[in-house]
């Protein structure tokens, strides 16, 4: 009777996280091929490879589609909010913005960053909307430069920053662009053309491509930063510029406060907002062979 009562009291709980392996779908790739970068949009993974392909893999890992290919390694990928276009940073110093069928149409947009590899890229989230301010892509490279390219008649670009080491990560949530280099994390306001703040790299944290910073926007005013074994949760706040303004209008400026910070036992490989005040953290061992997924609140 006790066993029966215990069985009746068991409640089926849905797992917080469901995982699927897509390795089987990639088993047919050439032996010399290698995954170099990945971005997720909805239930679809977009993968850049060493031999220059951009692949689309569904959430079941049952179908792999080659969206675009070239002769240079794809070092970084980024999608717009709707998942209609994907920007690819290439080892030859170029950037390609390619349509993702069936919703994305047109020819790829190719722009020049420099002579060294483009190792970080962020496509404007509103790329599908009209206006040159939306037809933009931000690129960072091994030349220590951060550029903002705008598609138009002359395909111009603006240099936002240079000279502080490799730009290893860019994360764009309109109108704010966050990027990481050897010194730390900075934020640029694309609508005002002003740099907002600086979050220094944690002490004793190795820089360079081998220890990339992880960035993710949780909300418009919340930035997640992971570097080495340290996680920082930064809040963007407004301060009035004088005249009695309450900080909510045009006469205010943005600044950042780190509201929370904690350390993980292993290297941080990824961060994401998990909703309901939760933070998803992916860590890995030194070899990269073992990964651990954690939910923090």
PDB file of C-alpha atoms in Angstrom:
ATOM      1  CA  UNK A   1       0.000   0.000   0.000  1.00  0.00           C
ATOM      2  CA  UNK A   2       2.850   2.353   0.839  1.00  0.00           C
ATOM      3  CA  UNK A   3       4.412   1.773  -2.568  1.00  0.00           C
ATOM      4  CA  UNK A   4       1.083   2.421  -4.278  1.00  0.00           C
ATOM      5  CA  UNK A   5       0.575   5.681  -2.392  1.00  0.00           C
ATOM      6  CA  UNK A   6       4.088   6.812  -3.229  1.00  0.00           C
ATOM      7  CA  UNK A   7       3.510   6.053  -6.895  1.00  0.00           C
ATOM      8  CA  UNK A   8       0.270   8.036  -6.917  1.00  0.00           C
ATOM      9  CA  UNK A   9       2.044  11.074  -5.449  1.00  0.00           C
ATOM     10  CA  UNK A  10       4.707  11.172  -8.160  1.00  0.00           C
ATOM     11  CA  UNK A  11       4.308  14.277 -10.309  1.00  0.00           C
ATOM     12  CA  UNK A  12       5.685  14.337 -13.836  1.00  0.00           C
ATOM     13  CA  UNK A  13       7.956  17.364 -14.172  1.00  0.00           C
ATOM     14  CA  UNK A  14       9.038  18.619 -17.564  1.00  0.00           C
ATOM     15  CA  UNK A  15      12.826  19.098 -17.793  1.00  0.00           C
ATOM     16  CA  UNK A  16      14.003  22.719 -17.769  1.00  0.00           C
ATOM     17  CA  UNK A  17      16.412  21.982 -20.609  1.00  0.00           C
ATOM     18  CA  UNK A  18      16.179  19.495 -23.452  1.00  0.00           C
ATOM     19  CA  UNK A  19      19.309  18.667 -25.431  1.00  0.00           C
ATOM     20  CA  UNK A  20      19.784  17.074 -28.820  1.00  0.00           C
ATOM     21  CA  UNK A  21      22.941  16.015 -30.632  1.00  0.00           C
ATOM     22  CA  UNK A  22      23.377  17.150 -34.237  1.00  0.00           C
ATOM     23  CA  UNK A  23      26.693  15.331 -34.656  1.00  0.00           C
ATOM     24  CA  UNK A  24      25.136  12.609 -36.785  1.00  0.00           C
ATOM     25  CA  UNK A  25      23.939  15.172 -39.308  1.00  0.00           C
ATOM     26  CA  UNK A  26      27.485  16.473 -39.715  1.00  0.00           C
ATOM     27  CA  UNK A  27      29.048  13.045 -40.144  1.00  0.00           C
ATOM     28  CA  UNK A  28      28.933  13.278 -43.940  1.00  0.00           C
ATOM     29  CA  UNK A  29      31.127  16.379 -44.111  1.00  0.00           C
ATOM     30  CA  UNK A  30      34.566  15.991 -45.733  1.00  0.00           C
ATOM     31  CA  UNK A  31      37.261  14.610 -43.450  1.00  0.00           C
ATOM     32  CA  UNK A  32      39.254  17.862 -43.749  1.00  0.00           C
ATOM     33  CA  UNK A  33      36.245  19.984 -42.736  1.00  0.00           C
ATOM     34  CA  UNK A  34      36.072  21.605 -39.309  1.00  0.00           C
ATOM     35  CA  UNK A  35      33.430  23.633 -37.486  1.00  0.00           C
ATOM     36  CA  UNK A  36      34.801  27.094 -36.652  1.00  0.00           C
ATOM     37  CA  UNK A  37      31.744  29.016 -35.406  1.00  0.00           C
ATOM     38  CA  UNK A  38      28.036  28.613 -34.742  1.00  0.00           C
ATOM     39  CA  UNK A  39      24.958  30.789 -34.178  1.00  0.00           C
ATOM     40  CA  UNK A  40      21.468  29.721 -33.126  1.00  0.00           C
ATOM     41  CA  UNK A  41      18.200  31.225 -34.325  1.00  0.00           C
ATOM     42  CA  UNK A  42      15.055  29.590 -33.017  1.00  0.00           C
ATOM     43  CA  UNK A  43      15.481  25.858 -33.532  1.00  0.00           C
ATOM     44  CA  UNK A  44      18.062  26.153 -36.302  1.00  0.00           C
ATOM     45  CA  UNK A  45      21.864  26.188 -36.073  1.00  0.00           C
ATOM     46  CA  UNK A  46      24.030  28.112 -38.540  1.00  0.00           C
ATOM     47  CA  UNK A  47      27.580  26.782 -38.781  1.00  0.00           C
ATOM     48  CA  UNK A  48      30.677  28.296 -40.385  1.00  0.00           C
ATOM     49  CA  UNK A  49      33.430  25.923 -41.483  1.00  0.00           C
ATOM     50  CA  UNK A  50      37.164  25.916 -42.133  1.00  0.00           C
ATOM     51  CA  UNK A  51      36.684  25.209 -45.839  1.00  0.00           C
ATOM     52  CA  UNK A  52      34.396  28.231 -46.241  1.00  0.00           C
ATOM     53  CA  UNK A  53      30.841  26.880 -46.058  1.00  0.00           C
ATOM     54  CA  UNK A  54      27.821  28.270 -44.223  1.00  0.00           C
ATOM     55  CA  UNK A  55      25.605  25.374 -43.142  1.00  0.00           C
ATOM     56  CA  UNK A  56      22.059  25.312 -41.793  1.00  0.00           C
ATOM     57  CA  UNK A  57      21.132  22.409 -39.482  1.00  0.00           C
ATOM     58  CA  UNK A  58      17.627  21.805 -38.129  1.00  0.00           C
ATOM     59  CA  UNK A  59      16.999  21.103 -34.434  1.00  0.00           C
ATOM     60  CA  UNK A  60      16.689  17.354 -35.009  1.00  0.00           C
ATOM     61  CA  UNK A  61      20.036  17.182 -36.747  1.00  0.00           C
ATOM     62  CA  UNK A  62      18.305  15.393 -39.597  1.00  0.00           C
ATOM     63  CA  UNK A  63      18.996  17.873 -42.381  1.00  0.00           C
ATOM     64  CA  UNK A  64      22.079  19.884 -43.358  1.00  0.00           C
ATOM     65  CA  UNK A  65      21.770  22.565 -46.048  1.00  0.00           C
ATOM     66  CA  UNK A  66      24.666  24.518 -47.517  1.00  0.00           C
ATOM     67  CA  UNK A  67      23.437  28.113 -47.744  1.00  0.00           C
ATOM     68  CA  UNK A  68      26.600  29.672 -49.132  1.00  0.00           C
ATOM     69  CA  UNK A  69      30.234  28.815 -49.742  1.00  0.00           C
ATOM     70  CA  UNK A  70      33.505  30.501 -50.648  1.00  0.00           C
ATOM     71  CA  UNK A  71      37.221  29.691 -50.582  1.00  0.00           C
ATOM     72  CA  UNK A  72      38.016  31.367 -47.235  1.00  0.00           C
ATOM     73  CA  UNK A  73      37.408  30.105 -43.710  1.00  0.00           C
ATOM     74  CA  UNK A  74      34.246  31.343 -41.992  1.00  0.00           C
ATOM     75  CA  UNK A  75      35.485  32.690 -38.634  1.00  0.00           C
ATOM     76  CA  UNK A  76      32.277  34.203 -37.221  1.00  0.00           C
ATOM     77  CA  UNK A  77      28.541  34.266 -37.992  1.00  0.00           C
ATOM     78  CA  UNK A  78      25.639  36.487 -36.897  1.00  0.00           C
ATOM     79  CA  UNK A  79      21.944  36.699 -37.842  1.00  0.00           C
ATOM     80  CA  UNK A  80      19.356  39.460 -37.833  1.00  0.00           C
ATOM     81  CA  UNK A  81      16.352  39.309 -35.503  1.00  0.00           C
ATOM     82  CA  UNK A  82      14.107  37.645 -38.107  1.00  0.00           C
ATOM     83  CA  UNK A  83      16.696  35.085 -39.209  1.00  0.00           C
ATOM     84  CA  UNK A  84      16.456  36.226 -42.839  1.00  0.00           C
ATOM     85  CA  UNK A  85      20.145  37.148 -43.296  1.00  0.00           C
ATOM     86  CA  UNK A  86      23.437  35.844 -41.944  1.00  0.00           C
ATOM     87  CA  UNK A  87      26.699  37.784 -41.764  1.00  0.00           C
ATOM     88  CA  UNK A  88      29.940  35.812 -42.118  1.00  0.00           C
ATOM     89  CA  UNK A  89      33.356  37.076 -41.038  1.00  0.00           C
ATOM     90  CA  UNK A  90      36.011  35.561 -43.304  1.00  0.00           C
ATOM     91  CA  UNK A  91      39.709  34.776 -42.947  1.00  0.00           C
ATOM     92  CA  UNK A  92      40.537  36.853 -46.044  1.00  0.00           C
ATOM     93  CA  UNK A  93      39.463  40.080 -44.308  1.00  0.00           C
ATOM     94  CA  UNK A  94      36.049  40.297 -45.942  1.00  0.00           C
ATOM     95  CA  UNK A  95      32.484  40.097 -44.644  1.00  0.00           C
ATOM     96  CA  UNK A  96      29.609  38.470 -46.496  1.00  0.00           C
ATOM     97  CA  UNK A  97      25.947  39.101 -45.659  1.00  0.00           C
ATOM     98  CA  UNK A  98      23.982  36.308 -47.317  1.00  0.00           C
ATOM     99  CA  UNK A  99      20.217  35.683 -47.520  1.00  0.00           C
ATOM    100  CA  UNK A 100      18.779  32.692 -45.662  1.00  0.00           C
ATOM    101  CA  UNK A 101      16.083  31.058 -47.797  1.00  0.00           C
ATOM    102  CA  UNK A 102      13.182  31.046 -48.071  1.00  0.00           C
ATOM    103  CA  UNK A 103      12.536  34.398 -46.327  1.00  0.00           C
ATOM    104  CA  UNK A 104      15.834  36.032 -47.202  1.00  0.00           C
ATOM    105  CA  UNK A 105      16.278  36.974 -50.855  1.00  0.00           C
ATOM    106  CA  UNK A 106      18.758  38.810 -53.060  1.00  0.00           C
ATOM    107  CA  UNK A 107      22.479  38.593 -53.724  1.00  0.00           C
ATOM    108  CA  UNK A 108      25.158  38.409 -51.000  1.00  0.00           C
ATOM    109  CA  UNK A 109      26.609  41.730 -49.887  1.00  0.00           C
ATOM    110  CA  UNK A 110      30.405  41.546 -49.724  1.00  0.00           C
ATOM    111  CA  UNK A 111      32.355  44.304 -47.949  1.00  0.00           C
ATOM    112  CA  UNK A 112      36.031  44.777 -47.124  1.00  0.00           C
ATOM    113  CA  UNK A 113      37.224  44.990 -43.533  1.00  0.00           C
ATOM    114  CA  UNK A 114      40.994  44.715 -44.033  1.00  0.00           C
ATOM    115  CA  UNK A 115      43.804  42.328 -44.852  1.00  0.00           C
ATOM    116  CA  UNK A 116      43.618  40.241 -41.658  1.00  0.00           C
ATOM    117  CA  UNK A 117      40.874  37.762 -40.620  1.00  0.00           C
ATOM    118  CA  UNK A 118      37.514  39.048 -39.413  1.00  0.00           C
ATOM    119  CA  UNK A 119      37.041  37.076 -36.182  1.00  0.00           C
ATOM    120  CA  UNK A 120      33.876  38.742 -34.864  1.00  0.00           C
ATOM    121  CA  UNK A 121      30.757  40.073 -36.558  1.00  0.00           C
ATOM    122  CA  UNK A 122      27.295  41.363 -35.613  1.00  0.00           C
ATOM    123  CA  UNK A 123      24.492  42.004 -38.086  1.00  0.00           C
ATOM    124  CA  UNK A 124      22.051  44.802 -37.309  1.00  0.00           C
ATOM    125  CA  UNK A 125      19.024  43.156 -35.636  1.00  0.00           C
ATOM    126  CA  UNK A 126      16.700  45.250 -37.833  1.00  0.00           C
ATOM    127  CA  UNK A 127      18.498  44.431 -41.091  1.00  0.00           C
ATOM    128  CA  UNK A 128      15.262  43.536 -42.891  1.00  0.00           C
ATOM    129  CA  UNK A 129      13.733  46.970 -42.243  1.00  0.00           C
ATOM    130  CA  UNK A 130      14.176  49.837 -44.731  1.00  0.00           C
ATOM    131  CA  UNK A 131      16.822  52.501 -44.162  1.00  0.00           C
ATOM    132  CA  UNK A 132      20.617  52.564 -44.470  1.00  0.00           C
ATOM    133  CA  UNK A 133      20.929  52.720 -40.685  1.00  0.00           C
ATOM    134  CA  UNK A 134      19.441  49.204 -40.570  1.00  0.00           C
ATOM    135  CA  UNK A 135      21.361  47.767 -43.529  1.00  0.00           C
ATOM    136  CA  UNK A 136      24.512  47.610 -41.417  1.00  0.00           C
ATOM    137  CA  UNK A 137      27.014  45.114 -40.103  1.00  0.00           C
ATOM    138  CA  UNK A 138      29.658  45.605 -37.412  1.00  0.00           C
ATOM    139  CA  UNK A 139      32.973  43.782 -37.809  1.00  0.00           C
ATOM    140  CA  UNK A 140      36.033  43.175 -35.649  1.00  0.00           C
ATOM    141  CA  UNK A 141      39.320  41.685 -36.682  1.00  0.00           C
ATOM    142  CA  UNK A 142      42.832  40.659 -35.858  1.00  0.00           C
ATOM    143  CA  UNK A 143      43.869  44.143 -36.997  1.00  0.00           C
ATOM    144  CA  UNK A 144      42.424  45.518 -33.707  1.00  0.00           C
ATOM    145  CA  UNK A 145      39.792  47.569 -35.545  1.00  0.00           C
ATOM    146  CA  UNK A 146      36.031  47.748 -35.026  1.00  0.00           C
ATOM    147  CA  UNK A 147      34.191  48.916 -38.156  1.00  0.00           C
ATOM    148  CA  UNK A 148      30.548  49.705 -38.878  1.00  0.00           C
ATOM    149  CA  UNK A 149      29.633  49.055 -42.534  1.00  0.00           C
ATOM    150  CA  UNK A 150      26.488  50.501 -44.093  1.00  0.00           C
ATOM    151  CA  UNK A 151      25.051  49.152 -47.320  1.00  0.00           C
ATOM    152  CA  UNK A 152      24.230  51.795 -49.876  1.00  0.00           C
ATOM    153  CA  UNK A 153      25.303  53.381 -53.112  1.00  0.00           C
ATOM    154  CA  UNK A 154      28.912  53.738 -51.950  1.00  0.00           C
ATOM    155  CA  UNK A 155      28.973  51.031 -49.226  1.00  0.00           C
ATOM    156  CA  UNK A 156      30.771  53.246 -46.715  1.00  0.00           C
ATOM    157  CA  UNK A 157      32.099  52.354 -43.298  1.00  0.00           C
ATOM    158  CA  UNK A 158      33.045  54.102 -40.068  1.00  0.00           C
ATOM    159  CA  UNK A 159      35.840  53.109 -37.714  1.00  0.00           C
ATOM    160  CA  UNK A 160      34.449  52.925 -34.192  1.00  0.00           C
ATOM    161  CA  UNK A 161      37.594  51.816 -32.363  1.00  0.00           C
ATOM    162  CA  UNK A 162      41.148  50.572 -32.855  1.00  0.00           C
ATOM    163  CA  UNK A 163      44.392  49.744 -31.152  1.00  0.00           C
ATOM    164  CA  UNK A 164      43.552  47.582 -28.105  1.00  0.00           C
ATOM    165  CA  UNK A 165      44.126  44.070 -29.422  1.00  0.00           C
ATOM    166  CA  UNK A 166      41.965  41.567 -31.272  1.00  0.00           C
ATOM    167  CA  UNK A 167      38.235  42.340 -31.329  1.00  0.00           C
ATOM    168  CA  UNK A 168      37.064  38.870 -30.340  1.00  0.00           C
ATOM    169  CA  UNK A 169      33.318  39.332 -29.788  1.00  0.00           C
ATOM    170  CA  UNK A 170      30.539  41.723 -30.878  1.00  0.00           C
ATOM    171  CA  UNK A 171      26.921  41.658 -29.686  1.00  0.00           C
ATOM    172  CA  UNK A 172      24.307  44.066 -31.118  1.00  0.00           C
ATOM    173  CA  UNK A 173      20.927  44.917 -29.604  1.00  0.00           C
ATOM    174  CA  UNK A 174      19.689  48.083 -31.275  1.00  0.00           C
ATOM    175  CA  UNK A 175      20.860  50.703 -30.822  1.00  0.00           C
ATOM    176  CA  UNK A 176      23.667  49.398 -28.586  1.00  0.00           C
ATOM    177  CA  UNK A 177      26.732  47.515 -29.822  1.00  0.00           C
ATOM    178  CA  UNK A 178      28.893  45.772 -27.225  1.00  0.00           C
ATOM    179  CA  UNK A 179      32.334  44.457 -28.129  1.00  0.00           C
ATOM    180  CA  UNK A 180      35.318  42.882 -26.392  1.00  0.00           C
ATOM    181  CA  UNK A 181      39.039  43.347 -26.988  1.00  0.00           C
ATOM    182  CA  UNK A 182      42.223  42.754 -24.984  1.00  0.00           C
ATOM    183  CA  UNK A 183      41.382  45.532 -22.493  1.00  0.00           C
ATOM    184  CA  UNK A 184      37.749  44.742 -21.740  1.00  0.00           C
ATOM    185  CA  UNK A 185      34.194  45.350 -22.952  1.00  0.00           C
ATOM    186  CA  UNK A 186      32.924  48.600 -24.431  1.00  0.00           C
ATOM    187  CA  UNK A 187      29.471  49.683 -25.604  1.00  0.00           C
ATOM    188  CA  UNK A 188      28.684  52.005 -28.521  1.00  0.00           C
ATOM    189  CA  UNK A 189      25.344  53.760 -29.094  1.00  0.00           C
ATOM    190  CA  UNK A 190      24.714  53.592 -32.848  1.00  0.00           C
ATOM    191  CA  UNK A 191      21.882  56.134 -32.690  1.00  0.00           C
ATOM    192  CA  UNK A 192      23.949  58.862 -30.983  1.00  0.00           C
ATOM    193  CA  UNK A 193      27.439  57.882 -32.144  1.00  0.00           C
ATOM    194  CA  UNK A 194      28.743  57.849 -28.565  1.00  0.00           C
ATOM    195  CA  UNK A 195      30.696  55.282 -26.576  1.00  0.00           C
ATOM    196  CA  UNK A 196      28.722  54.446 -23.460  1.00  0.00           C
ATOM    197  CA  UNK A 197      30.966  52.633 -21.025  1.00  0.00           C
ATOM    198  CA  UNK A 198      33.925  50.364 -20.318  1.00  0.00           C
ATOM    199  CA  UNK A 199      33.978  47.116 -18.312  1.00  0.00           C
ATOM    200  CA  UNK A 200      37.596  46.044 -17.669  1.00  0.00           C
ATOM    201  CA  UNK A 201      38.800  42.519 -18.288  1.00  0.00           C
ATOM    202  CA  UNK A 202      38.978  40.543 -15.021  1.00  0.00           C
ATOM    203  CA  UNK A 203      42.476  40.345 -13.510  1.00  0.00           C
ATOM    204  CA  UNK A 204      44.499  37.191 -14.207  1.00  0.00           C
ATOM    205  CA  UNK A 205      42.314  36.467 -17.239  1.00  0.00           C
ATOM    206  CA  UNK A 206      44.260  35.581 -20.378  1.00  0.00           C
ATOM    207  CA  UNK A 207      43.300  37.602 -23.449  1.00  0.00           C
ATOM    208  CA  UNK A 208      43.509  36.792 -27.140  1.00  0.00           C
ATOM    209  CA  UNK A 209      41.488  34.498 -29.371  1.00  0.00           C
ATOM    210  CA  UNK A 210      42.240  31.458 -27.186  1.00  0.00           C
ATOM    211  CA  UNK A 211      40.254  32.967 -24.286  1.00  0.00           C
ATOM    212  CA  UNK A 212      37.439  34.857 -25.926  1.00  0.00           C
ATOM    213  CA  UNK A 213      34.976  36.924 -23.976  1.00  0.00           C
ATOM    214  CA  UNK A 214      31.353  35.779 -24.130  1.00  0.00           C
ATOM    215  CA  UNK A 215      28.673  38.480 -24.532  1.00  0.00           C
ATOM    216  CA  UNK A 216      24.878  38.249 -24.570  1.00  0.00           C
ATOM    217  CA  UNK A 217      22.105  40.805 -24.194  1.00  0.00           C
ATOM    218  CA  UNK A 218      19.522  39.595 -21.659  1.00  0.00           C
ATOM    219  CA  UNK A 219      17.309  42.636 -22.230  1.00  0.00           C
ATOM    220  CA  UNK A 220      17.714  46.089 -23.734  1.00  0.00           C
ATOM    221  CA  UNK A 221      19.246  47.289 -20.476  1.00  0.00           C
ATOM    222  CA  UNK A 222      21.039  44.129 -19.275  1.00  0.00           C
ATOM    223  CA  UNK A 223      24.341  42.769 -20.638  1.00  0.00           C
ATOM    224  CA  UNK A 224      25.852  39.399 -19.698  1.00  0.00           C
ATOM    225  CA  UNK A 225      29.649  39.173 -19.772  1.00  0.00           C
ATOM    226  CA  UNK A 226      31.674  35.980 -19.355  1.00  0.00           C
ATOM    227  CA  UNK A 227      35.475  35.990 -19.386  1.00  0.00           C
ATOM    228  CA  UNK A 228      37.696  33.179 -18.184  1.00  0.00           C
ATOM    229  CA  UNK A 229      35.824  31.821 -15.174  1.00  0.00           C
ATOM    230  CA  UNK A 230      34.111  35.122 -14.237  1.00  0.00           C
ATOM    231  CA  UNK A 231      30.509  36.093 -15.038  1.00  0.00           C
ATOM    232  CA  UNK A 232      29.343  39.705 -14.761  1.00  0.00           C
ATOM    233  CA  UNK A 233      25.773  40.977 -15.048  1.00  0.00           C
ATOM    234  CA  UNK A 234      25.845  44.625 -16.100  1.00  0.00           C
ATOM    235  CA  UNK A 235      22.847  46.987 -16.016  1.00  0.00           C
ATOM    236  CA  UNK A 236      22.570  49.999 -18.313  1.00  0.00           C
ATOM    237  CA  UNK A 237      21.166  53.018 -16.498  1.00  0.00           C
ATOM    238  CA  UNK A 238      20.420  56.607 -17.430  1.00  0.00           C
ATOM    239  CA  UNK A 239      21.642  59.731 -15.692  1.00  0.00           C
ATOM    240  CA  UNK A 240      20.331  63.258 -16.373  1.00  0.00           C
ATOM    241  CA  UNK A 241      22.621  65.780 -18.024  1.00  0.00           C
ATOM    242  CA  UNK A 242      21.261  68.644 -15.926  1.00  0.00           C
ATOM    243  CA  UNK A 243      18.278  70.943 -16.056  1.00  0.00           C
ATOM    244  CA  UNK A 244      16.177  68.779 -13.756  1.00  0.00           C
ATOM    245  CA  UNK A 245      15.668  65.988 -16.264  1.00  0.00           C
ATOM    246  CA  UNK A 246      14.689  62.665 -14.704  1.00  0.00           C
ATOM    247  CA  UNK A 247      16.964  60.659 -17.009  1.00  0.00           C
ATOM    248  CA  UNK A 248      14.198  59.224 -19.155  1.00  0.00           C
ATOM    249  CA  UNK A 249      14.393  61.538 -22.148  1.00  0.00           C
ATOM    250  CA  UNK A 250      16.842  62.838 -24.725  1.00  0.00           C
ATOM    251  CA  UNK A 251      18.760  64.939 -22.154  1.00  0.00           C
ATOM    252  CA  UNK A 252      20.328  61.939 -20.470  1.00  0.00           C
ATOM    253  CA  UNK A 253      23.307  59.670 -20.957  1.00  0.00           C
ATOM    254  CA  UNK A 254      23.826  55.958 -20.452  1.00  0.00           C
ATOM    255  CA  UNK A 255      26.204  54.381 -17.970  1.00  0.00           C
ATOM    256  CA  UNK A 256      26.759  50.867 -16.640  1.00  0.00           C
ATOM    257  CA  UNK A 257      26.796  49.316 -13.202  1.00  0.00           C
ATOM    258  CA  UNK A 258      27.869  45.702 -12.570  1.00  0.00           C
ATOM    259  CA  UNK A 259      25.005  44.405 -10.422  1.00  0.00           C
ATOM    260  CA  UNK A 260      26.222  40.864  -9.968  1.00  0.00           C
ATOM    261  CA  UNK A 261      29.461  38.944 -10.381  1.00  0.00           C
ATOM    262  CA  UNK A 262      30.435  35.358  -9.622  1.00  0.00           C
ATOM    263  CA  UNK A 263      33.053  32.768 -10.557  1.00  0.00           C
ATOM    264  CA  UNK A 264      32.616  29.339 -12.148  1.00  0.00           C
ATOM    265  CA  UNK A 265      34.817  26.300 -11.578  1.00  0.00           C
ATOM    266  CA  UNK A 266      35.651  26.017 -15.293  1.00  0.00           C
ATOM    267  CA  UNK A 267      36.084  28.202 -18.373  1.00  0.00           C
ATOM    268  CA  UNK A 268      32.916  29.966 -19.578  1.00  0.00           C
ATOM    269  CA  UNK A 269      31.966  28.912 -23.110  1.00  0.00           C
ATOM    270  CA  UNK A 270      28.534  30.533 -23.392  1.00  0.00           C
ATOM    271  CA  UNK A 271      25.915  32.690 -21.674  1.00  0.00           C
ATOM    272  CA  UNK A 272      22.216  33.260 -22.308  1.00  0.00           C
ATOM    273  CA  UNK A 273      19.152  34.711 -20.642  1.00  0.00           C
ATOM    274  CA  UNK A 274      16.954  31.768 -19.572  1.00  0.00           C
ATOM    275  CA  UNK A 275      13.916  33.851 -18.590  1.00  0.00           C
ATOM    276  CA  UNK A 276      12.225  34.348 -15.208  1.00  0.00           C
ATOM    277  CA  UNK A 277      15.386  35.871 -13.789  1.00  0.00           C
ATOM    278  CA  UNK A 278      17.512  32.826 -14.663  1.00  0.00           C
ATOM    279  CA  UNK A 279      20.888  32.791 -16.361  1.00  0.00           C
ATOM    280  CA  UNK A 280      22.149  29.871 -18.486  1.00  0.00           C
ATOM    281  CA  UNK A 281      25.889  29.235 -18.264  1.00  0.00           C
ATOM    282  CA  UNK A 282      27.852  26.784 -20.400  1.00  0.00           C
ATOM    283  CA  UNK A 283      31.314  25.883 -19.083  1.00  0.00           C
ATOM    284  CA  UNK A 284      33.999  23.527 -20.386  1.00  0.00           C
ATOM    285  CA  UNK A 285      37.194  21.935 -19.177  1.00  0.00           C
ATOM    286  CA  UNK A 286      40.608  23.019 -20.444  1.00  0.00           C
ATOM    287  CA  UNK A 287      40.621  20.432 -23.231  1.00  0.00           C
ATOM    288  CA  UNK A 288      37.143  21.424 -24.418  1.00  0.00           C
ATOM    289  CA  UNK A 289      36.053  17.774 -24.439  1.00  0.00           C
ATOM    290  CA  UNK A 290      33.590  18.061 -21.564  1.00  0.00           C
ATOM    291  CA  UNK A 291      30.916  20.735 -21.188  1.00  0.00           C
ATOM    292  CA  UNK A 292      28.585  21.528 -18.279  1.00  0.00           C
ATOM    293  CA  UNK A 293      25.293  23.413 -18.572  1.00  0.00           C
ATOM    294  CA  UNK A 294      24.039  25.249 -15.487  1.00  0.00           C
ATOM    295  CA  UNK A 295      21.017  27.405 -14.641  1.00  0.00           C
ATOM    296  CA  UNK A 296      21.692  30.239 -12.191  1.00  0.00           C
ATOM    297  CA  UNK A 297      19.117  32.492 -10.552  1.00  0.00           C
TER     298      UNK A 297
END
